[in-house]
Amino acid sequence: MRRIKTALILFALLAIITGGIYPAIVTLVARTAFPAAARGSLIFDAGGNVLGSSLIGQQFSDAKYFWPRPSSTADHPYNAMASGGSQLGPTNPELAREVSERIDALKAAGVSAPFPSDLVTSSASGLDPHISPEAALVQIPRVAKARGMNEDDIRSIVFRMIEDRALGFIGAPRVNVLQLNIKLGDMEGKAYGKR
Amino acid sequence: MQNAGIFFDVAEIASFLVILTLLVKPLGVYMARVFEGEKVLLSPVISPIERLICRIAGIRRDDEMDWKQYALSMLVFNALGIAVLLAILLLQGMLPLNPQHLPAFSWDLAINTAVSFVSNTNWQAYGGESAASYATQMAGLTVQNFLSASTGIAVAIALIRGFARRSAQTIGNFWLDITRCALYVLLPLAFVFSIFLVSQGVIQNFSQPVKASLVEQYHSSEEKVVSEQIIPMGPVASQEAIKMLGTNGGGYFNANSAHPFENPTPLTNFFEILMMALIAASLTATFGYMVGDSKQGWAIYTAMMIIFIAAIGILYWAEASGNPILHGLGAYGPSMEGKEVRMGLGGTTLFSATTTAESCGAVNAMHDSLTPVGGMVSMTLMLLGEVVLGGVGSGLYTMLAFAITAVFIAGLMIGRTPEYLGKKIEVFEIWSSMTTILSAGIVVLVTVAIALSTEAGLSSIMNPGAHGLSEILYAYASAANNNGSAFAGLNANTVFYNLTTAAAMLVGRFVPAVAVLALSGSLVKKKYIPPSAGTLPTHQTAFVLWLVIVVMIVGALTYFPALSLGPIIEHIIMNGVR
């Protein structure tokens, strides 16, 4: 009996500390020191409307935008309330079928082989905000044509948007698709958010 | 993709191994001093809180327990944990901090989830953002992340005392051990780590999900226009930190550490890997310090690292080689299906190897989509019994059971009574060590056999062919060894899988834990025998290699047939389709 009583009291105390006080203090410190990050690294337009988060990818399919990685989230691509991957195994015929469909779509849009793997496979989270620099570079001719812009101008924007490995060797170089597309909208002198 | 990236990948993996090894001794000795009740750096801040908790709960700090009292306290405390978490999950709809008005968990999913988080498995048959409220995540799941980790570490410390104490009866005080573990070890590390995570972009708030109006509206496949994105919110960083540190692995979101809000940058990825390996690795030094011979701790650490480094190498090679089927279609580079760009191939494969070497189970890539050999390495690390670092505490105590077995087999070969750390190894020690080692294996083989021979088991398979067998084998390997990662194509949220994996998790966690405490209870009574000319030295290279061989042989004998029908066949098929 005494053992059960001790267990009950100790459980209650440790639950209050680890499940109440600890997250509360973390929240307090986080909001004070890193308010934007704690709230989701949101991107706003000039009118203060939320356009998205710089960490969460969005779907783009218009030729004038850079396209993100394919997304396998439930219901619709880049559904941020249902993160997840396709779970397709390496020898599943469905995987080969999907990849070859995506390659056909890229070819139809004027993107030529070879295709960087990340541009034709779906990400683990379904919300990957990045593509590899290679996957951005192969899209430049298509985007330039759709926007009536010079390829070199777009290429210089893409190069400026490449994020390097952390400390020069951790992770992979990458381009944030949403930020790149917003940047392109700015370059055209259009208010982003308008369609 | 970036094949030139191999130099950076090797640099990332190597620096991880070096930093981990440098941290083993300082943290290991710190933990030893905490559990021996000595004064440590944080004592001035924490010891008043510790004293207050002890006073309220009526814990006398000089009260010692024998192994039966220790085991009973551990079981009562964990049963209580299951009951409370079960209540939270079943009452979720009525509890506060639920801005999305999420309903209660179904009964079978609630049982599965409660057992899963209390047993430090964190197998998840639900998607966090769409099923669990802020109250559930924080007051239910985060609490068990701390308490299940503390339980594992406490049992390991109790076993170490069995070696360290001589001609004694008691192995410590369970209440005091878990309290000290939570207060002195887990909370300070989790606090610092969670603030670092927020600085990199991991969210920490109690806001409603945010609506964003999309830059480009588009038609989804169902011909309906998608014009906004709902972005989830919540207290993620505080849970993420302890999820990695306590080798729990249960993601706040469905995509776990692949989700940009859980693991936003290459740096968070690096440190999440480091944090999940840190405590289990350091416990080897705690062991060495407490038994009074740090070389014994390094020997165990070295044996673990030999298997670990080999596994990282094979997994990296398999993923770097990519999928010939996709290459044939015109895509170049490693298969990025189920991977995230920012992690890089090094950061992805190191995470996958570490999360299964550790019994953590967090993932930053979808293991179901790994190459067959990559998936097999992950599976094998679990099937070996989670002894390559392993879960916090459980990895060390299972590895020490292997060490006793290795000493025993060596003793049989040279015809001497085996001894380990000056304690004679007799019938009871072998009996309890084998119970510790084999219980997970028996559970895996029996549950996989049941799943493979029933419609309920087979109908959850998603991927066809040999990969389907791998999905089931992976599921029970993960549950019985308290890992928690999955080949997540398998539809695990069915009554059949919820109940059978819950049973596997319970047996895989608590049978070894009780056997280890019994082992400690037997060892602690023994006299110390000074080493003689006939004693097998257990801190030298020969023993380290012998220990590795014993671990590999037990694993291979138990699982080779199943692995050859799953990933090995799939590897041959994949490469045949050139």
PDB file of N, CA and C in Angstrom, chain A residues 3 22 27 37-38 40 50 55 57 60-62 65 69 75 77-78 80-81 83 86-92 103 115 117-118 121-125 128 132 165 168-172 174 195, chain B residues 1 8 12 15 73 100 129 198 203-205 213-214 216 218 222 224 229-230 238 254-255 260 266 323 329-332 334 336-343 366 368-370 462-463 488 570:
ATOM      1  N   ARG A   3       3.807   1.508  -1.017  1.00  0.00           N
ATOM      2  CA  ARG A   3       4.497   1.605  -2.300  1.00  0.00           C
ATOM      3  C   ARG A   3       3.616   2.314  -3.330  1.00  0.00           C
ATOM      4  N   TYR A  22       8.204  22.316 -17.207  1.00  0.00           N
ATOM      5  CA  TYR A  22       9.265  22.296 -18.231  1.00  0.00           C
ATOM      6  C   TYR A  22       8.801  22.888 -19.569  1.00  0.00           C
ATOM      7  N   THR A  27       8.601  27.425 -23.413  1.00  0.00           N
ATOM      8  CA  THR A  27       7.785  28.315 -24.237  1.00  0.00           C
ATOM      9  C   THR A  27       8.098  29.775 -23.943  1.00  0.00           C
ATOM     10  N   ALA A  37      10.760  32.361 -34.814  1.00  0.00           N
ATOM     11  CA  ALA A  37      10.982  30.921 -34.992  1.00  0.00           C
ATOM     12  C   ALA A  37       9.980  30.116 -34.165  1.00  0.00           C
ATOM     13  N   ALA A  38       9.715  30.565 -32.934  1.00  0.00           N
ATOM     14  CA  ALA A  38       8.799  29.813 -32.072  1.00  0.00           C
ATOM     15  C   ALA A  38       7.402  29.761 -32.664  1.00  0.00           C
ATOM     16  N   GLY A  40       6.731  29.657 -35.944  1.00  0.00           N
ATOM     17  CA  GLY A  40       6.616  28.933 -37.211  1.00  0.00           C
ATOM     18  C   GLY A  40       7.307  29.569 -38.400  1.00  0.00           C
ATOM     19  N   VAL A  50      -0.662  36.014 -43.936  1.00  0.00           N
ATOM     20  CA  VAL A  50       0.313  34.924 -43.925  1.00  0.00           C
ATOM     21  C   VAL A  50       0.347  34.268 -45.297  1.00  0.00           C
ATOM     22  N   LEU A  55       9.616  27.269 -43.687  1.00  0.00           N
ATOM     23  CA  LEU A  55      10.053  25.893 -43.431  1.00  0.00           C
ATOM     24  C   LEU A  55       9.122  24.861 -44.046  1.00  0.00           C
ATOM     25  N   GLY A  57       7.017  23.555 -47.287  1.00  0.00           N
ATOM     26  CA  GLY A  57       6.904  23.712 -48.728  1.00  0.00           C
ATOM     27  C   GLY A  57       5.470  23.930 -49.178  1.00  0.00           C
ATOM     28  N   PHE A  60       3.552  24.179 -56.326  1.00  0.00           N
ATOM     29  CA  PHE A  60       3.564  25.109 -57.463  1.00  0.00           C
ATOM     30  C   PHE A  60       3.473  24.284 -58.727  1.00  0.00           C
ATOM     31  N   SER A  61       2.572  24.655 -59.642  1.00  0.00           N
ATOM     32  CA  SER A  61       2.486  23.882 -60.878  1.00  0.00           C
ATOM     33  C   SER A  61       2.492  24.767 -62.127  1.00  0.00           C
ATOM     34  N   ASP A  62       2.361  26.109 -61.936  1.00  0.00           N
ATOM     35  CA  ASP A  62       2.411  27.028 -63.066  1.00  0.00           C
ATOM     36  C   ASP A  62       3.842  27.074 -63.623  1.00  0.00           C
ATOM     37  N   TYR A  65       6.650  29.378 -62.194  1.00  0.00           N
ATOM     38  CA  TYR A  65       7.246  29.152 -60.876  1.00  0.00           C
ATOM     39  C   TYR A  65       8.215  27.968 -60.910  1.00  0.00           C
ATOM     40  N   ARG A  69       9.474  19.563 -54.843  1.00  0.00           N
ATOM     41  CA  ARG A  69       9.496  18.103 -54.960  1.00  0.00           C
ATOM     42  C   ARG A  69       8.069  17.566 -54.953  1.00  0.00           C
ATOM     43  N   ASP A  75      -4.923  13.563 -49.287  1.00  0.00           N
ATOM     44  CA  ASP A  75      -5.918  14.484 -49.826  1.00  0.00           C
ATOM     45  C   ASP A  75      -5.372  15.395 -50.920  1.00  0.00           C
ATOM     46  N   PRO A  77      -1.467  17.537 -52.388  1.00  0.00           N
ATOM     47  CA  PRO A  77      -0.033  17.717 -52.147  1.00  0.00           C
ATOM     48  C   PRO A  77       0.232  18.873 -51.174  1.00  0.00           C
ATOM     49  N   TYR A  78       1.283  18.749 -50.389  1.00  0.00           N
ATOM     50  CA  TYR A  78       1.674  19.772 -49.422  1.00  0.00           C
ATOM     51  C   TYR A  78       0.547  20.107 -48.451  1.00  0.00           C
ATOM     52  N   ALA A  80      -0.295  20.376 -45.078  1.00  0.00           N
ATOM     53  CA  ALA A  80       0.542  20.491 -43.884  1.00  0.00           C
ATOM     54  C   ALA A  80      -0.106  19.876 -42.649  1.00  0.00           C
ATOM     55  N   MET A  81      -1.382  19.538 -42.715  1.00  0.00           N
ATOM     56  CA  MET A  81      -2.012  18.876 -41.573  1.00  0.00           C
ATOM     57  C   MET A  81      -1.924  17.355 -41.669  1.00  0.00           C
ATOM     58  N   SER A  83       1.345  15.392 -42.617  1.00  0.00           N
ATOM     59  CA  SER A  83       2.694  15.142 -43.107  1.00  0.00           C
ATOM     60  C   SER A  83       2.922  13.647 -43.308  1.00  0.00           C
ATOM     61  N   SER A  86       5.377   8.607 -49.129  1.00  0.00           N
ATOM     62  CA  SER A  86       4.570   7.647 -49.896  1.00  0.00           C
ATOM     63  C   SER A  86       4.652   6.254 -49.289  1.00  0.00           C
ATOM     64  N   GLN A  87       5.760   5.956 -48.592  1.00  0.00           N
ATOM     65  CA  GLN A  87       6.039   4.627 -48.033  1.00  0.00           C
ATOM     66  C   GLN A  87       6.200   3.572 -49.117  1.00  0.00           C
ATOM     67  N   LEU A  88       6.407   3.996 -50.363  1.00  0.00           N
ATOM     68  CA  LEU A  88       6.595   3.010 -51.422  1.00  0.00           C
ATOM     69  C   LEU A  88       7.969   2.361 -51.301  1.00  0.00           C
ATOM     70  N   GLY A  89       8.008   1.034 -51.337  1.00  0.00           N
ATOM     71  CA  GLY A  89       9.267   0.305 -51.266  1.00  0.00           C
ATOM     72  C   GLY A  89      10.033   0.435 -52.571  1.00  0.00           C
ATOM     73  N   PRO A  90      11.356   0.150 -52.537  1.00  0.00           N
ATOM     74  CA  PRO A  90      12.204   0.385 -53.701  1.00  0.00           C
ATOM     75  C   PRO A  90      11.820  -0.455 -54.922  1.00  0.00           C
ATOM     76  N   THR A  91      11.229  -1.622 -54.713  1.00  0.00           N
ATOM     77  CA  THR A  91      10.897  -2.449 -55.878  1.00  0.00           C
ATOM     78  C   THR A  91       9.408  -2.447 -56.175  1.00  0.00           C
ATOM     79  N   ASN A  92       8.641  -1.584 -55.495  1.00  0.00           N
ATOM     80  CA  ASN A  92       7.207  -1.519 -55.755  1.00  0.00           C
ATOM     81  C   ASN A  92       6.963  -0.939 -57.152  1.00  0.00           C
ATOM     82  N   ILE A 103       8.610  12.124 -64.700  1.00  0.00           N
ATOM     83  CA  ILE A 103       9.625  12.424 -65.708  1.00  0.00           C
ATOM     84  C   ILE A 103       8.957  12.847 -67.019  1.00  0.00           C
ATOM     85  N   PHE A 115      17.514  13.744 -64.939  1.00  0.00           N
ATOM     86  CA  PHE A 115      16.675  14.358 -63.916  1.00  0.00           C
ATOM     87  C   PHE A 115      17.244  14.106 -62.523  1.00  0.00           C
ATOM     88  N   SER A 117      17.327  13.167 -58.875  1.00  0.00           N
ATOM     89  CA  SER A 117      16.406  12.257 -58.210  1.00  0.00           C
ATOM     90  C   SER A 117      15.385  12.989 -57.331  1.00  0.00           C
ATOM     91  N   ASP A 118      15.819  14.066 -56.659  1.00  0.00           N
ATOM     92  CA  ASP A 118      14.900  14.707 -55.704  1.00  0.00           C
ATOM     93  C   ASP A 118      13.710  15.363 -56.404  1.00  0.00           C
ATOM     94  N   THR A 121      11.052  12.302 -57.009  1.00  0.00           N
ATOM     95  CA  THR A 121      10.641  11.407 -55.922  1.00  0.00           C
ATOM     96  C   THR A 121       9.992  12.234 -54.830  1.00  0.00           C
ATOM     97  N   SER A 122       9.048  11.639 -54.092  1.00  0.00           N
ATOM     98  CA  SER A 122       8.361  12.412 -53.060  1.00  0.00           C
ATOM     99  C   SER A 122       9.155  12.373 -51.759  1.00  0.00           C
ATOM    100  N   SER A 123       9.073  13.476 -51.013  1.00  0.00           N
ATOM    101  CA  SER A 123       9.900  13.627 -49.821  1.00  0.00           C
ATOM    102  C   SER A 123       9.316  12.847 -48.648  1.00  0.00           C
ATOM    103  N   ALA A 124      10.113  12.749 -47.560  1.00  0.00           N
ATOM    104  CA  ALA A 124       9.695  11.994 -46.377  1.00  0.00           C
ATOM    105  C   ALA A 124       8.527  12.675 -45.672  1.00  0.00           C
ATOM    106  N   SER A 125       8.590  14.003 -45.550  1.00  0.00           N
ATOM    107  CA  SER A 125       7.552  14.730 -44.829  1.00  0.00           C
ATOM    108  C   SER A 125       6.398  15.097 -45.748  1.00  0.00           C
ATOM    109  N   ASP A 128       8.749  18.969 -47.786  1.00  0.00           N
ATOM    110  CA  ASP A 128      10.126  19.417 -47.967  1.00  0.00           C
ATOM    111  C   ASP A 128      10.133  20.790 -48.642  1.00  0.00           C
ATOM    112  N   SER A 132      17.250  20.424 -54.553  1.00  0.00           N
ATOM    113  CA  SER A 132      18.706  20.532 -54.692  1.00  0.00           C
ATOM    114  C   SER A 132      19.010  21.634 -55.709  1.00  0.00           C
ATOM    115  N   ARG A 165      25.921  24.019 -47.114  1.00  0.00           N
ATOM    116  CA  ARG A 165      25.969  23.108 -45.959  1.00  0.00           C
ATOM    117  C   ARG A 165      26.299  23.906 -44.702  1.00  0.00           C
ATOM    118  N   GLY A 168      29.911  24.409 -43.617  1.00  0.00           N
ATOM    119  CA  GLY A 168      30.647  23.967 -44.791  1.00  0.00           C
ATOM    120  C   GLY A 168      30.636  22.473 -45.040  1.00  0.00           C
ATOM    121  N   PHE A 169      30.156  21.643 -44.097  1.00  0.00           N
ATOM    122  CA  PHE A 169      30.198  20.191 -44.347  1.00  0.00           C
ATOM    123  C   PHE A 169      29.006  19.412 -43.805  1.00  0.00           C
ATOM    124  N   ILE A 170      28.050  20.053 -43.136  1.00  0.00           N
ATOM    125  CA  ILE A 170      26.932  19.298 -42.558  1.00  0.00           C
ATOM    126  C   ILE A 170      25.673  19.504 -43.401  1.00  0.00           C
ATOM    127  N   GLY A 171      25.046  18.393 -43.801  1.00  0.00           N
ATOM    128  CA  GLY A 171      23.827  18.483 -44.603  1.00  0.00           C
ATOM    129  C   GLY A 171      24.133  18.633 -46.081  1.00  0.00           C
ATOM    130  N   ALA A 172      23.193  19.248 -46.817  1.00  0.00           N
ATOM    131  CA  ALA A 172      23.363  19.357 -48.266  1.00  0.00           C
ATOM    132  C   ALA A 172      23.000  20.763 -48.723  1.00  0.00           C
ATOM    133  N   ARG A 174      21.054  23.542 -50.876  1.00  0.00           N
ATOM    134  CA  ARG A 174      19.635  23.443 -51.207  1.00  0.00           C
ATOM    135  C   ARG A 174      19.073  24.808 -51.541  1.00  0.00           C
ATOM    136  N   ARG A 195      -2.601  36.851 -57.924  1.00  0.00           N
ATOM    137  CA  ARG A 195      -2.427  35.765 -58.858  1.00  0.00           C
ATOM    138  C   ARG A 195      -2.874  36.160 -60.249  1.00  0.00           C
TER     139      ARG A 195
ATOM    140  N   MET B   1      22.343  12.187 -56.029  1.00  0.00           N
ATOM    141  CA  MET B   1      22.217  13.559 -56.484  1.00  0.00           C
ATOM    142  C   MET B   1      23.600  14.197 -56.522  1.00  0.00           C
ATOM    143  N   PHE B   8      31.989  15.337 -47.912  1.00  0.00           N
ATOM    144  CA  PHE B   8      31.294  16.058 -46.849  1.00  0.00           C
ATOM    145  C   PHE B   8      30.547  15.076 -45.935  1.00  0.00           C
ATOM    146  N   GLU B  12      30.982  14.607 -42.024  1.00  0.00           N
ATOM    147  CA  GLU B  12      29.897  14.762 -41.062  1.00  0.00           C
ATOM    148  C   GLU B  12      29.816  13.551 -40.132  1.00  0.00           C
ATOM    149  N   SER B  15      32.892  13.432 -37.776  1.00  0.00           N
ATOM    150  CA  SER B  15      32.885  14.405 -36.681  1.00  0.00           C
ATOM    151  C   SER B  15      31.830  14.032 -35.638  1.00  0.00           C
ATOM    152  N   SER B  73       8.561  -1.916  -7.317  1.00  0.00           N
ATOM    153  CA  SER B  73       8.357  -0.471  -7.416  1.00  0.00           C
ATOM    154  C   SER B  73       8.357  -0.036  -8.874  1.00  0.00           C
ATOM    155  N   GLN B 100      -8.052  22.092 -31.748  1.00  0.00           N
ATOM    156  CA  GLN B 100      -8.615  21.495 -32.965  1.00  0.00           C
ATOM    157  C   GLN B 100      -9.829  20.616 -32.656  1.00  0.00           C
ATOM    158  N   GLU B 129      -0.196  15.286 -35.733  1.00  0.00           N
ATOM    159  CA  GLU B 129      -0.889  16.549 -35.964  1.00  0.00           C
ATOM    160  C   GLU B 129      -2.390  16.371 -36.144  1.00  0.00           C
ATOM    161  N   VAL B 198      14.613  25.624 -30.974  1.00  0.00           N
ATOM    162  CA  VAL B 198      13.770  26.767 -31.334  1.00  0.00           C
ATOM    163  C   VAL B 198      14.584  27.784 -32.124  1.00  0.00           C
ATOM    164  N   ILE B 203       9.134  24.840 -33.733  1.00  0.00           N
ATOM    165  CA  ILE B 203       8.128  25.721 -33.134  1.00  0.00           C
ATOM    166  C   ILE B 203       7.883  25.378 -31.667  1.00  0.00           C
ATOM    167  N   GLN B 204       7.417  26.363 -30.911  1.00  0.00           N
ATOM    168  CA  GLN B 204       7.076  26.170 -29.502  1.00  0.00           C
ATOM    169  C   GLN B 204       6.020  27.208 -29.141  1.00  0.00           C
ATOM    170  N   ASN B 205       4.761  26.816 -29.201  1.00  0.00           N
ATOM    171  CA  ASN B 205       3.680  27.752 -28.884  1.00  0.00           C
ATOM    172  C   ASN B 205       2.412  26.965 -28.592  1.00  0.00           C
ATOM    173  N   SER B 213      -2.637  31.923 -47.085  1.00  0.00           N
ATOM    174  CA  SER B 213      -3.214  31.942 -48.437  1.00  0.00           C
ATOM    175  C   SER B 213      -2.091  31.681 -49.426  1.00  0.00           C
ATOM    176  N   LEU B 214      -2.247  30.664 -50.245  1.00  0.00           N
ATOM    177  CA  LEU B 214      -1.158  30.181 -51.078  1.00  0.00           C
ATOM    178  C   LEU B 214      -0.735  31.206 -52.117  1.00  0.00           C
ATOM    179  N   GLU B 216       0.365  30.342 -55.065  1.00  0.00           N
ATOM    180  CA  GLU B 216      -0.324  29.871 -56.274  1.00  0.00           C
ATOM    181  C   GLU B 216      -1.431  28.901 -55.880  1.00  0.00           C
ATOM    182  N   TYR B 218      -4.052  25.970 -56.712  1.00  0.00           N
ATOM    183  CA  TYR B 218      -3.931  24.881 -57.682  1.00  0.00           C
ATOM    184  C   TYR B 218      -5.073  23.906 -57.499  1.00  0.00           C
ATOM    185  N   GLU B 222      -8.592  15.801 -56.948  1.00  0.00           N
ATOM    186  CA  GLU B 222     -10.052  15.617 -56.940  1.00  0.00           C
ATOM    187  C   GLU B 222     -10.757  16.804 -57.596  1.00  0.00           C
ATOM    188  N   LYS B 224     -10.628  19.809 -57.017  1.00  0.00           N
ATOM    189  CA  LYS B 224     -11.094  20.900 -56.178  1.00  0.00           C
ATOM    190  C   LYS B 224      -9.930  21.864 -56.008  1.00  0.00           C
ATOM    191  N   GLN B 229      -3.223  26.868 -47.084  1.00  0.00           N
ATOM    192  CA  GLN B 229      -2.490  25.807 -46.418  1.00  0.00           C
ATOM    193  C   GLN B 229      -2.673  26.011 -44.923  1.00  0.00           C
ATOM    194  N   ILE B 230      -3.123  24.969 -44.230  1.00  0.00           N
ATOM    195  CA  ILE B 230      -3.247  25.067 -42.772  1.00  0.00           C
ATOM    196  C   ILE B 230      -1.926  24.594 -42.180  1.00  0.00           C
ATOM    197  N   SER B 238       9.908  21.423 -26.924  1.00  0.00           N
ATOM    198  CA  SER B 238      10.088  20.804 -25.609  1.00  0.00           C
ATOM    199  C   SER B 238       9.940  19.288 -25.697  1.00  0.00           C
ATOM    200  N   ASN B 254       3.352  13.377 -37.709  1.00  0.00           N
ATOM    201  CA  ASN B 254       3.384  12.070 -38.345  1.00  0.00           C
ATOM    202  C   ASN B 254       4.730  11.799 -39.013  1.00  0.00           C
ATOM    203  N   ALA B 255       5.309  12.820 -39.662  1.00  0.00           N
ATOM    204  CA  ALA B 255       6.560  12.606 -40.392  1.00  0.00           C
ATOM    205  C   ALA B 255       7.784  12.590 -39.479  1.00  0.00           C
ATOM    206  N   PRO B 260       9.810  19.470 -41.222  1.00  0.00           N
ATOM    207  CA  PRO B 260      10.647  20.670 -41.067  1.00  0.00           C
ATOM    208  C   PRO B 260      10.428  21.392 -39.728  1.00  0.00           C
ATOM    209  N   PRO B 266      20.231  21.366 -41.304  1.00  0.00           N
ATOM    210  CA  PRO B 266      21.280  20.344 -41.151  1.00  0.00           C
ATOM    211  C   PRO B 266      21.863  20.318 -39.737  1.00  0.00           C
ATOM    212  N   ASN B 323      18.841   3.372 -56.503  1.00  0.00           N
ATOM    213  CA  ASN B 323      17.898   2.350 -56.957  1.00  0.00           C
ATOM    214  C   ASN B 323      18.020   2.196 -58.481  1.00  0.00           C
ATOM    215  N   LEU B 329      15.024   4.721 -65.439  1.00  0.00           N
ATOM    216  CA  LEU B 329      13.993   5.627 -65.938  1.00  0.00           C
ATOM    217  C   LEU B 329      14.552   6.999 -66.295  1.00  0.00           C
ATOM    218  N   GLY B 330      15.794   7.280 -65.889  1.00  0.00           N
ATOM    219  CA  GLY B 330      16.398   8.556 -66.236  1.00  0.00           C
ATOM    220  C   GLY B 330      16.655   9.471 -65.058  1.00  0.00           C
ATOM    221  N   ALA B 331      16.383   8.998 -63.811  1.00  0.00           N
ATOM    222  CA  ALA B 331      16.671   9.807 -62.621  1.00  0.00           C
ATOM    223  C   ALA B 331      18.063   9.436 -62.127  1.00  0.00           C
ATOM    224  N   TYR B 332      18.870  10.410 -61.795  1.00  0.00           N
ATOM    225  CA  TYR B 332      20.223  10.070 -61.337  1.00  0.00           C
ATOM    226  C   TYR B 332      20.412  10.378 -59.863  1.00  0.00           C
ATOM    227  N   PRO B 334      21.268   9.048 -55.635  1.00  0.00           N
ATOM    228  CA  PRO B 334      20.609   8.173 -54.663  1.00  0.00           C
ATOM    229  C   PRO B 334      19.095   8.332 -54.765  1.00  0.00           C
ATOM    230  N   MET B 336      15.797   9.486 -53.702  1.00  0.00           N
ATOM    231  CA  MET B 336      15.372  10.468 -52.706  1.00  0.00           C
ATOM    232  C   MET B 336      13.930  10.217 -52.252  1.00  0.00           C
ATOM    233  N   GLU B 337      13.347   9.102 -52.696  1.00  0.00           N
ATOM    234  CA  GLU B 337      11.994   8.777 -52.242  1.00  0.00           C
ATOM    235  C   GLU B 337      12.022   8.619 -50.718  1.00  0.00           C
ATOM    236  N   GLY B 338      11.172   9.379 -50.031  1.00  0.00           N
ATOM    237  CA  GLY B 338      11.137   9.271 -48.568  1.00  0.00           C
ATOM    238  C   GLY B 338      12.330   9.893 -47.873  1.00  0.00           C
ATOM    239  N   LYS B 339      13.062  10.785 -48.559  1.00  0.00           N
ATOM    240  CA  LYS B 339      14.173  11.497 -47.909  1.00  0.00           C
ATOM    241  C   LYS B 339      13.960  13.000 -48.071  1.00  0.00           C
ATOM    242  N   GLU B 340      14.686  13.790 -47.261  1.00  0.00           N
ATOM    243  CA  GLU B 340      14.584  15.242 -47.299  1.00  0.00           C
ATOM    244  C   GLU B 340      15.899  15.825 -47.810  1.00  0.00           C
ATOM    245  N   VAL B 341      15.808  16.869 -48.639  1.00  0.00           N
ATOM    246  CA  VAL B 341      17.004  17.414 -49.288  1.00  0.00           C
ATOM    247  C   VAL B 341      18.004  17.958 -48.270  1.00  0.00           C
ATOM    248  N   ARG B 342      17.499  18.732 -47.264  1.00  0.00           N
ATOM    249  CA  ARG B 342      18.435  19.463 -46.404  1.00  0.00           C
ATOM    250  C   ARG B 342      19.356  18.558 -45.590  1.00  0.00           C
ATOM    251  N   MET B 343      18.910  17.329 -45.274  1.00  0.00           N
ATOM    252  CA  MET B 343      19.721  16.454 -44.414  1.00  0.00           C
ATOM    253  C   MET B 343      21.002  15.999 -45.122  1.00  0.00           C
ATOM    254  N   MET B 366      11.887   7.971 -44.567  1.00  0.00           N
ATOM    255  CA  MET B 366      10.932   6.882 -44.424  1.00  0.00           C
ATOM    256  C   MET B 366      11.623   5.547 -44.686  1.00  0.00           C
ATOM    257  N   ASP B 368      10.600   2.614 -44.942  1.00  0.00           N
ATOM    258  CA  ASP B 368       9.960   1.713 -45.895  1.00  0.00           C
ATOM    259  C   ASP B 368      10.504   1.948 -47.301  1.00  0.00           C
ATOM    260  N   SER B 369      10.981   3.176 -47.572  1.00  0.00           N
ATOM    261  CA  SER B 369      11.473   3.510 -48.907  1.00  0.00           C
ATOM    262  C   SER B 369      12.992   3.420 -49.022  1.00  0.00           C
ATOM    263  N   LEU B 370      13.686   2.985 -47.966  1.00  0.00           N
ATOM    264  CA  LEU B 370      15.132   2.780 -48.069  1.00  0.00           C
ATOM    265  C   LEU B 370      15.388   1.645 -49.064  1.00  0.00           C
ATOM    266  N   MET B 462       1.354  -3.091 -47.276  1.00  0.00           N
ATOM    267  CA  MET B 462       1.152  -2.158 -48.378  1.00  0.00           C
ATOM    268  C   MET B 462       1.989  -2.530 -49.605  1.00  0.00           C
ATOM    269  N   ASN B 463       3.302  -2.737 -49.399  1.00  0.00           N
ATOM    270  CA  ASN B 463       4.174  -3.010 -50.540  1.00  0.00           C
ATOM    271  C   ASN B 463       4.157  -4.496 -50.883  1.00  0.00           C
ATOM    272  N   ALA B 488       6.521   2.142 -42.530  1.00  0.00           N
ATOM    273  CA  ALA B 488       5.222   2.685 -42.184  1.00  0.00           C
ATOM    274  C   ALA B 488       4.154   2.503 -43.247  1.00  0.00           C
ATOM    275  N   GLU B 570      14.868  -9.134 -51.937  1.00  0.00           N
ATOM    276  CA  GLU B 570      14.474  -7.904 -52.626  1.00  0.00           C
ATOM    277  C   GLU B 570      15.682  -7.209 -53.252  1.00  0.00           C
TER     278      GLU B 570
END
